[in-house]
Tab-separated table of C-alpha atoms in Angstrom:
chain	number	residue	atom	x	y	z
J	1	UNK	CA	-59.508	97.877	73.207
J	2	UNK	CA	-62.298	95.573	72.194
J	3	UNK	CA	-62.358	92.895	70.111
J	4	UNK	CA	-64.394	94.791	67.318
J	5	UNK	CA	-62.027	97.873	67.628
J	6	UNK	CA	-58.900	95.166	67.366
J	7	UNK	CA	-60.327	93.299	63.470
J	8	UNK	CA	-61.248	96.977	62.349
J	9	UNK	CA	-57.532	98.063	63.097
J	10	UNK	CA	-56.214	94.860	61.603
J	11	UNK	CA	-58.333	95.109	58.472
J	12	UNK	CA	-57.436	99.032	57.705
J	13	UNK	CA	-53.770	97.714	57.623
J	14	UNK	CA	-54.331	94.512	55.210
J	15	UNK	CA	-56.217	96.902	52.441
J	16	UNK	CA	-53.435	99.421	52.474
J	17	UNK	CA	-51.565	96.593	51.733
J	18	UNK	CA	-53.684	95.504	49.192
J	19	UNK	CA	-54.223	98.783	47.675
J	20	UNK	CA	-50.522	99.120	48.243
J	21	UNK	CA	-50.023	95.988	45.982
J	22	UNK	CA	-53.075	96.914	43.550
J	23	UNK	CA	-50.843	100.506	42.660
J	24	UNK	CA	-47.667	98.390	42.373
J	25	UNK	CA	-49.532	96.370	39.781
J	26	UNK	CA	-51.387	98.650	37.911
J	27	UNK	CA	-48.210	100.691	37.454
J	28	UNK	CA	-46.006	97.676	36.047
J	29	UNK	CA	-48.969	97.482	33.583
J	30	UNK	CA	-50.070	100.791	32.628
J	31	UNK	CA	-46.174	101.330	32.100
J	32	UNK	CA	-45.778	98.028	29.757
J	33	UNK	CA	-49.141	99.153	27.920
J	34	UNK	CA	-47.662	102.324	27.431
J	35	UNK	CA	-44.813	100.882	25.164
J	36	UNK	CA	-45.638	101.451	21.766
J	37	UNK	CA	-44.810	99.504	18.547
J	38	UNK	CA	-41.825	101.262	16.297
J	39	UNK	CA	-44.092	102.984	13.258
J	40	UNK	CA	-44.182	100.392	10.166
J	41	UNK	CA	-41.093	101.411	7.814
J	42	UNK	CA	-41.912	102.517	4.547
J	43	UNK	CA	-40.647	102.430	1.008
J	44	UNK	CA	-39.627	106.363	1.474
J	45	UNK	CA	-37.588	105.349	4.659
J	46	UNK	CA	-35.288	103.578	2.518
J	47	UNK	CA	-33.131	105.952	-0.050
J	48	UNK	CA	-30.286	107.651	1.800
J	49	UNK	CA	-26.423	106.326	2.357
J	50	UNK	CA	-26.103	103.121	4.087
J	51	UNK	CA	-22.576	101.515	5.155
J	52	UNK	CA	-21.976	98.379	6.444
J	53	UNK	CA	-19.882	97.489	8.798
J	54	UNK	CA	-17.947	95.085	6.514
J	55	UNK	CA	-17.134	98.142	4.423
J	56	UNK	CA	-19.990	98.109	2.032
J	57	UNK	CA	-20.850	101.873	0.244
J	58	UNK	CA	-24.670	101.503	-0.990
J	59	UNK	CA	-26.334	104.727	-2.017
J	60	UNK	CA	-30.401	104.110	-2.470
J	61	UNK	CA	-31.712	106.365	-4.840
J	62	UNK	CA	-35.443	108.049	-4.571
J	63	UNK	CA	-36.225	107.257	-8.045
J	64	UNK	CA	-35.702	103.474	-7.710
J	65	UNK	CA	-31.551	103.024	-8.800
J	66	UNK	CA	-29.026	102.446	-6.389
J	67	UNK	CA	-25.591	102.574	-6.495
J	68	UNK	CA	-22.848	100.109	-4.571
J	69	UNK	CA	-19.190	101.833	-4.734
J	70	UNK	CA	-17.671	99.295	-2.269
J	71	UNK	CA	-18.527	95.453	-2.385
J	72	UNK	CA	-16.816	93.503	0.850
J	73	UNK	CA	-16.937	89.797	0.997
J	74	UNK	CA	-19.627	89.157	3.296
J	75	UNK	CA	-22.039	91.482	0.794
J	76	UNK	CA	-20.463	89.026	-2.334
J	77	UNK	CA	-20.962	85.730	-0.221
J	78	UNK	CA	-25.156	86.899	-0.109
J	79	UNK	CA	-24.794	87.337	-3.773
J	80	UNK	CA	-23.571	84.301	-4.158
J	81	UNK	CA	-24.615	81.223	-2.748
J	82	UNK	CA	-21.897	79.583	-1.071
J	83	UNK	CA	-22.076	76.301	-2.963
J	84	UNK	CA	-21.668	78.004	-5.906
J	85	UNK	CA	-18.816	80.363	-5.342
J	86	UNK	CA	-16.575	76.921	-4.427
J	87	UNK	CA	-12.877	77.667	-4.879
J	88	UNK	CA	-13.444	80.855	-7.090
J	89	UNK	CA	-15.124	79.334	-9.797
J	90	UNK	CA	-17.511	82.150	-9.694
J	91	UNK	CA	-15.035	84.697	-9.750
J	92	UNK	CA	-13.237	83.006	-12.918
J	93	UNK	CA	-16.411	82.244	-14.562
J	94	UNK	CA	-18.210	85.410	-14.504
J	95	UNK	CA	-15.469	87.983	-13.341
J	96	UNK	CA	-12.410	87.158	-15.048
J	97	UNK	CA	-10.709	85.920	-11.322
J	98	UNK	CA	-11.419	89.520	-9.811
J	99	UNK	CA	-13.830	90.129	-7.087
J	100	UNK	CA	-16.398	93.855	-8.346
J	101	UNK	CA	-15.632	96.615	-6.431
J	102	UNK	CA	-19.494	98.085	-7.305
J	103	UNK	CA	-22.301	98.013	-9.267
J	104	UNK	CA	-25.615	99.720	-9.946
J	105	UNK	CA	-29.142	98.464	-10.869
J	106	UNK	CA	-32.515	98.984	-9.411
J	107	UNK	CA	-34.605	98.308	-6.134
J	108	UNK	CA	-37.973	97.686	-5.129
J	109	UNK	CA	-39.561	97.734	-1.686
J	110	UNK	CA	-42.047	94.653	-0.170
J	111	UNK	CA	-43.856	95.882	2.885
J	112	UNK	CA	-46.532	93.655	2.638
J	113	UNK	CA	-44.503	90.701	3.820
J	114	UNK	CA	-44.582	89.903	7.326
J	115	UNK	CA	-40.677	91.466	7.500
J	116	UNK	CA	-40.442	93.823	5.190
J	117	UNK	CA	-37.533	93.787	2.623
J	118	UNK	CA	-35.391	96.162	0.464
J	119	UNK	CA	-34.749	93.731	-2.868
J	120	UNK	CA	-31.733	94.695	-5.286
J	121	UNK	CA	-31.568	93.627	-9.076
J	122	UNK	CA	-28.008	94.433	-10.128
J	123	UNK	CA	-27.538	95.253	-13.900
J	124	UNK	CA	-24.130	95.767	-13.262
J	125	UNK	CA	-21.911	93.830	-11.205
J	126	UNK	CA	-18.205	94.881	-11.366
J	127	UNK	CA	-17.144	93.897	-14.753
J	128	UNK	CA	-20.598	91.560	-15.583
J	129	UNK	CA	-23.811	92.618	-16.542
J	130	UNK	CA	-24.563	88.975	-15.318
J	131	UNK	CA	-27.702	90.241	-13.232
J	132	UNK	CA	-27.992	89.405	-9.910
J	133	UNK	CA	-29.844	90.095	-6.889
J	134	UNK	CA	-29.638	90.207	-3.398
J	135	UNK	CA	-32.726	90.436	-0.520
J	136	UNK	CA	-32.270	92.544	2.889
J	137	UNK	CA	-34.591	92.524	5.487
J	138	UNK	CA	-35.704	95.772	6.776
J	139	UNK	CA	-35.698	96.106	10.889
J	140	UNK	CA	-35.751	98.458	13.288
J	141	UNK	CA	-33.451	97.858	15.702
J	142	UNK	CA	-32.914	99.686	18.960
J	143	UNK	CA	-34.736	102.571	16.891
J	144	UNK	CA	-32.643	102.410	14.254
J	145	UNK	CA	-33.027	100.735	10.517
J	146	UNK	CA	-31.002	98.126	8.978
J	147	UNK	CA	-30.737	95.986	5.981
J	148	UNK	CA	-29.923	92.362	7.146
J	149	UNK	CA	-28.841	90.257	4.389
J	150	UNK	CA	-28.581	86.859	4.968
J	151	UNK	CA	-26.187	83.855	3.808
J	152	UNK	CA	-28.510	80.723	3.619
J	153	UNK	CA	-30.409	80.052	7.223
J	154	UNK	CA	-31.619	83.553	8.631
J	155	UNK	CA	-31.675	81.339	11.989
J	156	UNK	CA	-27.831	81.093	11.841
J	157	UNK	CA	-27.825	85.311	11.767
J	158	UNK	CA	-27.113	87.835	9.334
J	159	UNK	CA	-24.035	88.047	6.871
J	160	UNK	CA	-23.954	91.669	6.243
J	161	UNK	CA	-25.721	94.581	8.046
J	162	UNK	CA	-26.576	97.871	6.728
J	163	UNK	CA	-27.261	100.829	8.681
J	164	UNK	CA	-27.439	105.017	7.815
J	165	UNK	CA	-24.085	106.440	7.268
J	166	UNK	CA	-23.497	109.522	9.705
């Protein structure tokens, strides 16, 4: 074999290692372009049942009301700033010493915020008509929707999560 014979065979097996390593490549990349964005969520994504896993019972209504039929703790501590609810002073103050079990008012739907968000304005809140409100921010999350609501510093995590009742 001659010299000239001897680079040709060497250089045939460096490119089908570079072509091998060119198709590795391109397939990591073409697969990582291929991943897609979850579609935006949308004000009509929203009614339906949602329960939290603190026990919370929120039913969204299409015509703007919802309806809470369970209230846990973590969903009261959002509606009330922590500082504020010291020792029960809310509770005494505006529900005669007993936590609500529910309430109703209406919602609205911000999608043009960077995170979207689901925003509450109770007219009822157990036994006040006290209004209050309370702001979720509206994910997907492994494919799935929730409602985050938050307790101060969204860094710190979320209070209460909401996701579709099955």
């Amino acid at each position: 074999m001659t010299a000239v014979q001897k680079v040709r065979r060497d250089s045939r097996g460096v490119n089908a290692l570079l072509m091998a390593g060119v198709c590795v490549i391109a397939s990591v990349l073409l697969g990582a372009c291929g991943q897609t964005e979850p579609p935006p969520i949308k004000a009509d994504d929203v009614p339906g049942t949602w329960c939290s896993g603190s026990g919370d019972l929120l039913t969204v209504k299409k015509e703007g009301e919802f309806v809470l039929t369970k209230l846990s703790h973590d969903f009261f501590t959002v509606l009330h700033d922590d500082d504020e609810f010291a020792e029960g002073y809310v509770l005494d103050r505006d529900f005669g010493g007993r936590r609500p079990a529910g309430g109703h008012g209406r919602w609205s739907y911000d999608d043009a915020a960077r995170s979207p968000s689901l925003d509450l304005e109770f007219e009822v809140l157990g036994s006040s008509a006290n209004a209050k409100s309370a702001e979720f921010k509206v994910r997907t999350v492994d494919g799935e929707i929730g409602l985050f609501g938050y307790d101060g510093d969204p860094d710190q995590g979320y209070t209460v999560r909401f996701l579709r009742c099955e």
